[in-house]
Coordinates of C-alpha atoms in Angstrom, one line a residue:
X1009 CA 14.7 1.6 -9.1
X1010 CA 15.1 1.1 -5.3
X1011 CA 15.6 -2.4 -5.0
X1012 CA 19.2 -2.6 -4.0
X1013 CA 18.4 0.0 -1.6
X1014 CA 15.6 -1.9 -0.2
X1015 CA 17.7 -4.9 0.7
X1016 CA 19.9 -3.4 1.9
X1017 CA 17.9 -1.5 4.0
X1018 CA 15.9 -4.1 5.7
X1019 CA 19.5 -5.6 5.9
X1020 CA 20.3 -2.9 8.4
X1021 CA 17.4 -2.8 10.1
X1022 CA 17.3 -6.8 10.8
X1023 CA 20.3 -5.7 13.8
X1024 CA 18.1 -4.0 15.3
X1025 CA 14.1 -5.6 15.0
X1026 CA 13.1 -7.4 17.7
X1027 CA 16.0 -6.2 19.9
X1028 CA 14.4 -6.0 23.6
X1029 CA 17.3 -3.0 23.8
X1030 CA 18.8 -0.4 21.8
X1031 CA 22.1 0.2 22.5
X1032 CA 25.3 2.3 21.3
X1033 CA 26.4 -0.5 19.7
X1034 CA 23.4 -1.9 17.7
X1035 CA 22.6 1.4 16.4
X1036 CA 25.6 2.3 15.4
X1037 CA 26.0 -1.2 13.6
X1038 CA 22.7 -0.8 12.0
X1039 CA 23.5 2.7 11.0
X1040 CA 26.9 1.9 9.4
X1041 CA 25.0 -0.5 7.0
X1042 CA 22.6 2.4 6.4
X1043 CA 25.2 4.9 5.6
X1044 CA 27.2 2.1 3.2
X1045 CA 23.7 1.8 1.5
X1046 CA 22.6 5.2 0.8
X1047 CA 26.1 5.8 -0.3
X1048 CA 26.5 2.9 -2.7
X1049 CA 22.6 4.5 -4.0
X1050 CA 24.7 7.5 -4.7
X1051 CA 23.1 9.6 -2.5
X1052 CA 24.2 12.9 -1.5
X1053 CA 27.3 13.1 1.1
X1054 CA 25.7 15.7 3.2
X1055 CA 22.6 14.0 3.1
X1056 CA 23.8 11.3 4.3
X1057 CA 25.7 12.9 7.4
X1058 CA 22.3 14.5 7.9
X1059 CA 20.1 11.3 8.2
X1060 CA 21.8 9.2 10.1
X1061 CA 23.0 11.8 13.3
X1062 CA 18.6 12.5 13.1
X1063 CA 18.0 8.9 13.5
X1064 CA 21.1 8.4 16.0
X1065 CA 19.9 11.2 18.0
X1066 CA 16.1 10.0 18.0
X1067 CA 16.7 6.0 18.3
X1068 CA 19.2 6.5 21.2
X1069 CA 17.3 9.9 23.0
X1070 CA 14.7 10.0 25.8
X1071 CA 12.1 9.4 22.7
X1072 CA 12.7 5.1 22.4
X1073 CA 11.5 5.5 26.8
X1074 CA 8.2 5.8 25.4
X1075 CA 8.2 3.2 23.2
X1076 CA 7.1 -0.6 24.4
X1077 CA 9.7 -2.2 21.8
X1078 CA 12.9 -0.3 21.2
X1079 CA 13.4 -1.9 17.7
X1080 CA 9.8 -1.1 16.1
X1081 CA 10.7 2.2 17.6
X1082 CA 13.8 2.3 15.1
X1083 CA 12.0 1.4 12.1
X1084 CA 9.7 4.1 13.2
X1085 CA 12.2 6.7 13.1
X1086 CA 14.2 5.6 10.0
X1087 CA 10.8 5.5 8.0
X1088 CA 9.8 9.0 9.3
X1089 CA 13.2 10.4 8.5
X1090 CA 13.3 9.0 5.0
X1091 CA 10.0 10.8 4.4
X1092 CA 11.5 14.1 5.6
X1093 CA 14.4 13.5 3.7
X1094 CA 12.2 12.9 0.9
X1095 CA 10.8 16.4 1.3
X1096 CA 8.0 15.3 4.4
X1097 CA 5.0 17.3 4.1
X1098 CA 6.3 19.9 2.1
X1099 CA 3.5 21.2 -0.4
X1100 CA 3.5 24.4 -2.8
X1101 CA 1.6 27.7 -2.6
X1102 CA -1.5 27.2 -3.8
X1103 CA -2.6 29.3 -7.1
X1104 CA -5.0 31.7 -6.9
X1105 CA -8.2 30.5 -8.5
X1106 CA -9.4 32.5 -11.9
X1107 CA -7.2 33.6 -14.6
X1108 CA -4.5 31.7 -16.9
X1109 CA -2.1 29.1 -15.1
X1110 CA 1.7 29.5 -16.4
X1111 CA 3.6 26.7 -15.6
X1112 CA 7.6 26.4 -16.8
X1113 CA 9.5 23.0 -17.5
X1114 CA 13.3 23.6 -17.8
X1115 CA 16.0 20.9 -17.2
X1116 CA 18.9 19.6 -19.2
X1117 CA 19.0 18.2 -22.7
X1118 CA 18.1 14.4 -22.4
X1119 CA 16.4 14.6 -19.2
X1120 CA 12.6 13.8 -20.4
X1121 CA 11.5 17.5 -20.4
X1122 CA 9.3 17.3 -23.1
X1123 CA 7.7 14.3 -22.0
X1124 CA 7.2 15.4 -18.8
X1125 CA 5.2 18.5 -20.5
X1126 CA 3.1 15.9 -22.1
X1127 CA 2.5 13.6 -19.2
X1128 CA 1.3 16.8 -16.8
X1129 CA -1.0 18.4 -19.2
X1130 CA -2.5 14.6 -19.9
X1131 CA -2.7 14.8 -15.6
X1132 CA -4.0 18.2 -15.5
X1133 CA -6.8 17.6 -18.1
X1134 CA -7.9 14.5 -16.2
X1135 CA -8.2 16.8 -13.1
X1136 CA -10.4 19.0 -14.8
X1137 CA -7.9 21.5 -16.5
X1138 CA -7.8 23.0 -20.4
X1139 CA -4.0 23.2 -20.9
X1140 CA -2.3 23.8 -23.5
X1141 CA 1.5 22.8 -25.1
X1142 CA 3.5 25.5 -26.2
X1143 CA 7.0 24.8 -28.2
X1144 CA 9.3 27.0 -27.0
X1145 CA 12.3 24.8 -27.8
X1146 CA 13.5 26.5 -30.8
X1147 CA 16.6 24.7 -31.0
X1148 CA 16.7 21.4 -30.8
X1149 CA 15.9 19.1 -34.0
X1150 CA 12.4 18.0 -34.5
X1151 CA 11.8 19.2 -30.8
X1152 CA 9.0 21.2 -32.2
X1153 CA 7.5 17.7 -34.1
X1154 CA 8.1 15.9 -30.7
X1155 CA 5.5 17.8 -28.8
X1156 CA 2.6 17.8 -31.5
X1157 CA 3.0 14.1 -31.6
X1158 CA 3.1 13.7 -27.7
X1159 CA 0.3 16.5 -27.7
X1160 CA -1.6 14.6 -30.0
X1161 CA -1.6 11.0 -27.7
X1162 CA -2.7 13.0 -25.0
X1163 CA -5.2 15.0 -26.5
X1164 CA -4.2 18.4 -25.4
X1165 CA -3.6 20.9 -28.4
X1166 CA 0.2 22.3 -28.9
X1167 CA 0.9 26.3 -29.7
X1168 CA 3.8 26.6 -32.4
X1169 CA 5.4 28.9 -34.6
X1170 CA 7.2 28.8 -37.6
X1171 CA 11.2 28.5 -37.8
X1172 CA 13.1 31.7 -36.7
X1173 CA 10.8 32.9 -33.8
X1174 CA 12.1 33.8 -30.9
X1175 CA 11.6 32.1 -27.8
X1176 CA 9.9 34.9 -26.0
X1177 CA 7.8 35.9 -28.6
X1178 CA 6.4 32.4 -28.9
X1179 CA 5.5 32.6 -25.1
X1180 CA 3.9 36.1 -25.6
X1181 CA 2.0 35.0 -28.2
X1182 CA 1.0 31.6 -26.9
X1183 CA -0.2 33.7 -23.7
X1184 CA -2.4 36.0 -25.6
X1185 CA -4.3 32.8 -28.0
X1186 CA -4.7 30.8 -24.6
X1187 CA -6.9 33.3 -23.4
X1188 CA -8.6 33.9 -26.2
X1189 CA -9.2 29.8 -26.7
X1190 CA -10.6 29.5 -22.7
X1191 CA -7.3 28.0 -22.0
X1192 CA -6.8 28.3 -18.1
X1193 CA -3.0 26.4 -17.7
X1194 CA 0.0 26.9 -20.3
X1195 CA 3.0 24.4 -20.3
X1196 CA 5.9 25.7 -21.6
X1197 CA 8.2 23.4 -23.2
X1198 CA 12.2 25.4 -22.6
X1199 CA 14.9 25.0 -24.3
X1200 CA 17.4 22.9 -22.5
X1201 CA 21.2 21.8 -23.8
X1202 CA 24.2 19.4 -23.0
X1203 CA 25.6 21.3 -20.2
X1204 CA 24.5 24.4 -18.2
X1205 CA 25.8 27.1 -19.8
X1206 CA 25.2 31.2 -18.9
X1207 CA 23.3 31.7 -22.1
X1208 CA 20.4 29.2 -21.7
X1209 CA 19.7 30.3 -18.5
X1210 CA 19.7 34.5 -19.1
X1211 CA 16.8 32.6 -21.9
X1212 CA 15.2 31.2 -19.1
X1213 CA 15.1 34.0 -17.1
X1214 CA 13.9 35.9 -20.1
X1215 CA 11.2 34.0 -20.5
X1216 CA 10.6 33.6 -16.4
X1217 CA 10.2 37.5 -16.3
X1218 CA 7.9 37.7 -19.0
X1219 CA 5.7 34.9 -18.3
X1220 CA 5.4 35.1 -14.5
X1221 CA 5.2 31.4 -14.3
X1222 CA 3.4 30.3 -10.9
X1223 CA 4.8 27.2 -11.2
X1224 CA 8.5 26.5 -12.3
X1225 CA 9.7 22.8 -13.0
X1226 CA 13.0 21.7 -13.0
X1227 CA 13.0 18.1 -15.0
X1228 CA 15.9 15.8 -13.7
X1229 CA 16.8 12.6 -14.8
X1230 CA 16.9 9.7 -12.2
X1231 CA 19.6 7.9 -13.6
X1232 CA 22.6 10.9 -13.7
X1233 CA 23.5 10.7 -10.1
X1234 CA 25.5 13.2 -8.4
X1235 CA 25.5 15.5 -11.6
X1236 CA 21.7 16.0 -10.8
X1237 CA 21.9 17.9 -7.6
X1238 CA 24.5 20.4 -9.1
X1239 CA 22.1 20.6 -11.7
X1240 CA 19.7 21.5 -9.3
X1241 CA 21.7 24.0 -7.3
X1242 CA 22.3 25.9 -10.3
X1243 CA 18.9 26.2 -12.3
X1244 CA 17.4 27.0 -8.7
X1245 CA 20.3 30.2 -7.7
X1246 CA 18.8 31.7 -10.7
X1247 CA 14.8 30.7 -11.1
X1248 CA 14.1 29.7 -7.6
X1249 CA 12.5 26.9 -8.7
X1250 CA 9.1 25.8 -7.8
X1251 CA 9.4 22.0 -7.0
X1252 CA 11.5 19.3 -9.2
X1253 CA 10.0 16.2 -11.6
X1254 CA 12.0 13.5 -11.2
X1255 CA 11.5 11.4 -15.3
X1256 CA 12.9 7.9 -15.7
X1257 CA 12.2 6.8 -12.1
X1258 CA 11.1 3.4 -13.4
X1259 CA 14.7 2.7 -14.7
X1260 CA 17.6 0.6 -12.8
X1261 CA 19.9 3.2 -11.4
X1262 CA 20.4 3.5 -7.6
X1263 CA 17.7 6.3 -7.5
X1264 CA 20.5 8.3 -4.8
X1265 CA 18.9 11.7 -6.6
X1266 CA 15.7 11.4 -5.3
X1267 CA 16.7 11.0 -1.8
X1268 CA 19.2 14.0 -2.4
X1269 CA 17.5 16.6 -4.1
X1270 CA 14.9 18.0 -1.6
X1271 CA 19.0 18.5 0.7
X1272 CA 20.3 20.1 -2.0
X1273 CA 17.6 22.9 -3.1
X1274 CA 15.0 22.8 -0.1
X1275 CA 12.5 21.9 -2.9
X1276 CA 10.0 19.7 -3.1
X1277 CA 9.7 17.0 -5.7
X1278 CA 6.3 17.6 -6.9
X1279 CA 5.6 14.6 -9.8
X1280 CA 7.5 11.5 -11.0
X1281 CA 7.3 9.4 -14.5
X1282 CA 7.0 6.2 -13.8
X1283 CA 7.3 4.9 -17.1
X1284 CA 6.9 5.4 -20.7
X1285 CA 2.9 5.5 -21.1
X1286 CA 1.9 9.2 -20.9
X1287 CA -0.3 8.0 -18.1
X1288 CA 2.8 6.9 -16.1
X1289 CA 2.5 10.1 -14.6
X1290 CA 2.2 10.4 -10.6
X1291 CA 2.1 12.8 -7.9
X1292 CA 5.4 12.0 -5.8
X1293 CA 4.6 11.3 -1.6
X1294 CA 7.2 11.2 0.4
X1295 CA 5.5 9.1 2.8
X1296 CA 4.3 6.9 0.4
X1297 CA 7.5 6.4 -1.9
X1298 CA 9.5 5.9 1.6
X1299 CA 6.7 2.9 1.8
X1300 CA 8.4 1.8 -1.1
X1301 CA 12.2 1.9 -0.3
X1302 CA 11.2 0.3 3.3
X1303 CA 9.6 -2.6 1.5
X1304 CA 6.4 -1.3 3.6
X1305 CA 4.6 -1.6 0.4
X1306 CA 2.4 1.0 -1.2
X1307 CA -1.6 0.8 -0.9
X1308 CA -2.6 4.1 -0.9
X1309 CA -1.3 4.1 -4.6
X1310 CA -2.7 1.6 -5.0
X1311 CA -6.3 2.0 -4.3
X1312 CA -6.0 5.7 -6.5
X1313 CA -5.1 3.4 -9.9
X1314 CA -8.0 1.6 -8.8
X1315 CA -10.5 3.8 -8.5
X1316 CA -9.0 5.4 -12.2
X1317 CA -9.4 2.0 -13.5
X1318 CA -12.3 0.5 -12.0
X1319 CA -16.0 1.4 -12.1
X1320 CA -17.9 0.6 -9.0
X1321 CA -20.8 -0.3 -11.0
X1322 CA -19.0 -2.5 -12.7
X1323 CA -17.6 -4.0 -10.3
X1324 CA -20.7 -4.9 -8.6
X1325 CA -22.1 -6.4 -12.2
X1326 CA -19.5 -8.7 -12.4
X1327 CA -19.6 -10.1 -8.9
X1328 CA -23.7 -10.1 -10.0
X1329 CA -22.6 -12.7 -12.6
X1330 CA -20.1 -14.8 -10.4
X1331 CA -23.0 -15.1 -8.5
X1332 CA -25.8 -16.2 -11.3
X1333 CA -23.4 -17.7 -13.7
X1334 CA -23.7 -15.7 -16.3
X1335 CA -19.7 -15.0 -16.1
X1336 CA -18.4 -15.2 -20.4
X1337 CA -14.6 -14.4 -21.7
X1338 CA -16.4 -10.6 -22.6
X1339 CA -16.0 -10.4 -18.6
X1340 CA -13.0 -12.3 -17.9
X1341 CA -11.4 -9.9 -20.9
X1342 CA -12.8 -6.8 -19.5
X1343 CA -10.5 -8.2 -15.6
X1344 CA -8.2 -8.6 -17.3
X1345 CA -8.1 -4.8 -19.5
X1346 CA -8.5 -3.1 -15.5
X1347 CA -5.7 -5.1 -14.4
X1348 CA -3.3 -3.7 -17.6
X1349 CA -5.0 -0.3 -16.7
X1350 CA -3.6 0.2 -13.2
X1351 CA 0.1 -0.7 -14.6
X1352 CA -0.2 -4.7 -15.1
X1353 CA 0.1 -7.4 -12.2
X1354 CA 3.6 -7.0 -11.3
X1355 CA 3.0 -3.8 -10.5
X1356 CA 0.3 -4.1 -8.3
X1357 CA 1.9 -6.9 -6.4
X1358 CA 4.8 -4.9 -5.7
X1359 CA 2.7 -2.0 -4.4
X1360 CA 1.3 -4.6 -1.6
X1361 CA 3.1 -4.7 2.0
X1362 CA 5.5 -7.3 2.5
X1363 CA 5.8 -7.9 -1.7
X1364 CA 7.3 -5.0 -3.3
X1365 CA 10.8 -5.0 -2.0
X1366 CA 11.2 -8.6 -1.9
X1367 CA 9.9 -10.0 -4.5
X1368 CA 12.4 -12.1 -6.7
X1369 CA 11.4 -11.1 -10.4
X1370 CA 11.2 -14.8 -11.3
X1371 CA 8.6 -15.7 -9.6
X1372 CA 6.6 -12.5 -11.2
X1373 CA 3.9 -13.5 -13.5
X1374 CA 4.7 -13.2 -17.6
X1375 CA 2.9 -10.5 -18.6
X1376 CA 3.3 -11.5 -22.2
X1377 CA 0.8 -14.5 -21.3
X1378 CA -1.7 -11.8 -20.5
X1379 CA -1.5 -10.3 -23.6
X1380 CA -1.3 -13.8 -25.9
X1381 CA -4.7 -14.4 -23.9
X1382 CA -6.3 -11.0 -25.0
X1383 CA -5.4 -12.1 -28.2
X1384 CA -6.8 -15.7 -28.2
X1385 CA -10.1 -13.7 -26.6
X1386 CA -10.6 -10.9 -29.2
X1387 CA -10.3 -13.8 -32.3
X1388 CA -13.0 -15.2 -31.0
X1389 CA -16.5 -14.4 -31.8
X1390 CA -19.1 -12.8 -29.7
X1391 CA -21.4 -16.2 -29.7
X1392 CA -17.7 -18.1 -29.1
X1393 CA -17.1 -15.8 -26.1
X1394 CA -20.4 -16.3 -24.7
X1395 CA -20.4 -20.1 -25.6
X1396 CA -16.8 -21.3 -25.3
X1397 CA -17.6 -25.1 -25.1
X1398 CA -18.7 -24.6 -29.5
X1399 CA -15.4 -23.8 -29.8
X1400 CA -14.1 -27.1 -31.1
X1401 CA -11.9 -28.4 -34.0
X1402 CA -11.8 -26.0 -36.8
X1403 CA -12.4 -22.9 -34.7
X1404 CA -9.9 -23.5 -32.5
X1405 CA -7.5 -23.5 -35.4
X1406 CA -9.0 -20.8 -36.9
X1407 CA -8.7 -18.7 -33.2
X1408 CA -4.8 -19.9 -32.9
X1409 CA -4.4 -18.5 -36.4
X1410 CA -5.8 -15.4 -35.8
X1411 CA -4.2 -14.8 -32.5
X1412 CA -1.1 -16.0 -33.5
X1413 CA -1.0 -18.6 -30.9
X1414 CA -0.9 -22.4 -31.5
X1415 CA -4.0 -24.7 -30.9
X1416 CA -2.5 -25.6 -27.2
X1417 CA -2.5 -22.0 -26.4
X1418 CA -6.4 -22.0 -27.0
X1419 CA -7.2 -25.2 -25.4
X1420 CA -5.7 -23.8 -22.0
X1421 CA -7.6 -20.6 -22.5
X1422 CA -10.8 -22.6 -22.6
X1423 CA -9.6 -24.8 -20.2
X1424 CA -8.6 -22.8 -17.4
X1425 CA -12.1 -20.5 -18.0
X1426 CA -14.4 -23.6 -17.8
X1427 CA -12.4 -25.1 -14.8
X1428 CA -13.1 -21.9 -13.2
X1429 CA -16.8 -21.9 -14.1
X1430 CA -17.5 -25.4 -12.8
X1431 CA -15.6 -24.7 -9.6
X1432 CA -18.3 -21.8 -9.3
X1433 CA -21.0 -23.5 -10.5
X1434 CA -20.1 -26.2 -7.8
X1435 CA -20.3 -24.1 -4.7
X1436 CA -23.6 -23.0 -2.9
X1437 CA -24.8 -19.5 -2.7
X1438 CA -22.9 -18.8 0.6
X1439 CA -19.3 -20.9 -0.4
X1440 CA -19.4 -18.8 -3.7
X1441 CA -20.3 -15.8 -1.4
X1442 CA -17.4 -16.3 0.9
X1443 CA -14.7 -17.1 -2.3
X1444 CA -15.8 -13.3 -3.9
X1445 CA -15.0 -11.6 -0.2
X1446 CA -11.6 -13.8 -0.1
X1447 CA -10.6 -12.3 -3.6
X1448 CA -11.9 -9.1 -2.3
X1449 CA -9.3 -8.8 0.1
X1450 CA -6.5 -10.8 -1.7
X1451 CA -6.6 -13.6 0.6
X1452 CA -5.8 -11.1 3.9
X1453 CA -4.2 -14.4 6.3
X1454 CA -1.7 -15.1 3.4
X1455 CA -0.7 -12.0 2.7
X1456 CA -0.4 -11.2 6.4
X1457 CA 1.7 -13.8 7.2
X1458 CA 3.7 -12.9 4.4
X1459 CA 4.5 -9.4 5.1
X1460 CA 5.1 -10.3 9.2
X1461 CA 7.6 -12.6 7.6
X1462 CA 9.2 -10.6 5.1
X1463 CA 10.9 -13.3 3.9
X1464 CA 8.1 -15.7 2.6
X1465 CA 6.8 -15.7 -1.0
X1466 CA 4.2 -16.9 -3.3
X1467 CA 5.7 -19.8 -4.9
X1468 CA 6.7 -19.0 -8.8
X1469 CA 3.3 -21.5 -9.9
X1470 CA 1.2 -19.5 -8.1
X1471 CA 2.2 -16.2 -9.1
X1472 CA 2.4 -17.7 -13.1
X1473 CA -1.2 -18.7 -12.1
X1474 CA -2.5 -15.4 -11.3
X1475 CA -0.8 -14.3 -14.2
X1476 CA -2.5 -16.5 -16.2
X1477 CA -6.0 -15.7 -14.8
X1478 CA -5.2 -11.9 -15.3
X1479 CA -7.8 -10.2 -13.4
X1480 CA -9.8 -12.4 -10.8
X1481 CA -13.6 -12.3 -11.5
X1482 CA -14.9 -9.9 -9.5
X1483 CA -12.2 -8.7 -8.0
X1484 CA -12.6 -5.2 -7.2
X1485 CA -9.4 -3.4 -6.0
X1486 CA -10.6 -0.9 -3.9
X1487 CA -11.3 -3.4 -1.5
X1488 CA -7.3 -3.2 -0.8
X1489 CA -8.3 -0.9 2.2
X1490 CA -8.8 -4.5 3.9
X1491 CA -5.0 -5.0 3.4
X1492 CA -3.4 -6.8 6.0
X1493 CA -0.9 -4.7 8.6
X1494 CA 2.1 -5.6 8.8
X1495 CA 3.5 -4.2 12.0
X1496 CA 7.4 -4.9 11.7
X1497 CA 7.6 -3.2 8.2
X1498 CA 5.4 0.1 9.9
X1499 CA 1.9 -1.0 8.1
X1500 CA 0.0 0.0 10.8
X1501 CA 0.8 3.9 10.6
X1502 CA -0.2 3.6 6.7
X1503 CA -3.0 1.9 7.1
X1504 CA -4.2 4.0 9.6
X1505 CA -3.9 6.5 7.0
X1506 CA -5.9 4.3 4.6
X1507 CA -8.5 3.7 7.0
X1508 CA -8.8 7.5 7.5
X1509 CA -8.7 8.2 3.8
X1510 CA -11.3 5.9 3.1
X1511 CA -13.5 7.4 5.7
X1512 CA -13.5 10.8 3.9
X1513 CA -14.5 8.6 1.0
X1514 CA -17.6 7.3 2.9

């Protein structure tokens, strides 16, 4: 969603990086770029006007004395001000432990409410929750329908009742049968409509006074623009909302509401979908997503996909079998299912420093191939995954047929696989020692060159070739806390924070 805003961006801030001096007139070049930028995003006015006098005020004030390069310092302070205007280090009151968890979703008509509902009861029961849907949207065709089929994906059970119960009774009794079940969180599903109107919020408040929510939601849609901060203004004068879910953030609007909100209500935004699986779900940082808009990359996410989608143990088996050369297609499959579990390739490279904001979407790998060679895998046999070279003539065909590939398609498969194995099977004990550590880290000189660069990509071959192989054997991500800094795009404050993280870990 921010890639306009992220080139232009770095746009601005190429005036002022490597200046030995900042000056009136630098600054206020960079900063009129800046303001052009956040404007086009359709960011908030006042928001706006608010940013750039912070980062006039700090670039050009007795702070950049202290500083042994004036235009690092800049960065500095535009990347820390983006984060507070993302909401800084803003965090809710925590809920007292014990006793049943209300938590309200209201928002517009349209704006992925009831998603939203489905997506944080699938996060909460990951964390160790027993939640609970309730349909409380009595008005709205099929809304009811909707959340028993999104309840049923994600495994969390859905409180109904039948046609012509009133909203507040369905909350009262959904209250009274969660605690009879053992339920300890309830996500109420609202009512929302075109417009606001007076009537669907007295509801709301209705149902706010009778539930005594400890956590309300307000669901906006990334892609409205300005529209969403009145929205916010208003649902928050009369809930005094909790914190905000921003849905849709995957699309291709400018994303100005995100980077407008926290101005408009003084709330934080608390989650963000991030696309259309139910585990596209993710707990919004400021610091982090300001990463993202700065190009800076985004590791820290990065590593928590991994750890969701990769088993340590496994991890270590499969280097174990790089190193014996026992390595079959059951293994290069099972790379290639983490990789598709932490979002795909594209969307790890873009997380990296020096790749996300600059990568041209051309040279990104197809991830259709990925999938034709999952196919190609699975229509194989178990002996014909183990024993690849049998797979000859009338096996091939039959594969290509089953996969719906053509014979070609199978041929490279097998092709690509044994190259790989005799290039293994090649090295000594300590070359094939040394190759494992160099995927380990993603190939740290390249990539740091890269990201001090900015400019420098993989070339479109070798990202297609990576999407080819589709998860490197034994590649285990979590070894991304060896990322490489990259010092003119800030990567040494967030990996100082990795490197800090990863100590708690330890």
């Amino acid at each position: 969603m921010f890639e306009n805003l992220t080139d232009r961006l770095n746009q601005a801030l190429r005036r002022v990086r490597g200046q030995s001096h900042l000056t009136e007139k630098n600054i206020q070049e960079a900063l009129r770029e800046v303001r052009l930028a956040f404007l086009e995003a359709d960011v908030h006015v006042g928001a706006v006007k608010e940013f750039i006098a912070r980062v006039r005020e700090r670039a050009l004030g007795q702070e950049v004395l202290a500083s042994l390069e004036p235009g690092q310092h800049a960065i500095k302070v535009v990347y820390e001000e983006l984060t507070r205007m993302l909401g800084g280090d803003a965090l809710l009151d925590p809920i007292p432990a014990g006793g049943l968890i209300v938590t309200m979703l209201c928002g517009l008509q349209g704006s992925g409410k009831t998603t939203a509902c489905a997506k944080l009861a699938l996060k909460m029961k990951n964390e160790g929750r027993r939640p609970l849907l309730v349909a409380a949207d009595v008005y709205r065709p099929a809304a009811v329908e909707q959340l028993k089929v999104l309840g049923e994906k994600v495994d969390v059970p859905v409180f109904s009742q039948p046609q012509g119960a009133r909203p507040e009774q369905i909350v009262e009794r959904a209250m009274a049968f969660a605690r009879a079940e053992g339920r300890d969180l309830l996500i109420l599903d609202t009512a929302g409509r075109l417009h606001i109107d007076e009537r669907m919020m007295d509801e709301l408040v209705r149902i706010r006074k009778l539930a005594s929510p400890q956590r309300i939601f307000l669901v906006i849609d990334s892609m409205v623009g300005q529209d969403a901060v009145r929205q916010a203004e208003h649902f928050n004068s009369r809930l005094d909302v909790s914190g905000v879910i921003l849905s849709k953030l995957d699309g291709d609007a400018r994303g100005g509401v995100a980077l407008s909100v926290r101005h408009a209500i003084g709330k934080p935004i608390v989650f963000a979908s991030v696309g259309e699986k139910p585990a596209d779900f993710e707990a919004f940082h400021p610091d982090r997503m300001a990463g993202r808009i700065l190009g800076m990359g985004d590791v820290l996410t990065l590593i928590e996909k991994a750890q969701a989608a990769v088993d340590r143990e496994e991890a270590l088996k499969m280097q174990q079998k790089l190193f014996d050369q026992s390595f079959t297609l059951d293994d290069w499959l099972s790379q290639m299912q983490q990789v598709k579990k932490m979002g795909g390739l594209s969307a790890i490279l873009k997380l990296l420093p020096g790749l996300g904001g600059n990568l041209p979407t051309d040279k990104l790998p197809d991830e259709r191939e990925m999938v034709r060679m999952e196919a190609i895998i699975n229509s194989m046999t178990k002996r014909e995954r183990s024993e690849p070279h049998i797979v000859q003539g009338s096996r091939r065909k039959r594969i290509a047929a089953g996969s719906g590939a053509n014979v070609s398609d199978v041929d490279r498969v097998i092709k690509e696989f044994g190259e790989m194995k005799r290039m293994i099977k090649a090295m000594t004990a300590p070359a094939r020692e040394r190759l494992v550590k160099k995927l380990r880290t993603h190939d740290k000189k390249a990539l740091a060159a890269m990201a001090r660069k900015g400019k420098q990509q993989p070339t479109s071959k070798a990202m297609r070739k990576m999407g080819r192989m589709g998860g490197l054997p034994g590649f285990d991500p979590r070894a991304l806390g060896q990322a490489p800094e990259s010092p003119e795009a800030g990567g040494a404050d967030m990996m100082e924070k990795l490197r800090e993280m990863l100590k708690k870990k330890n």
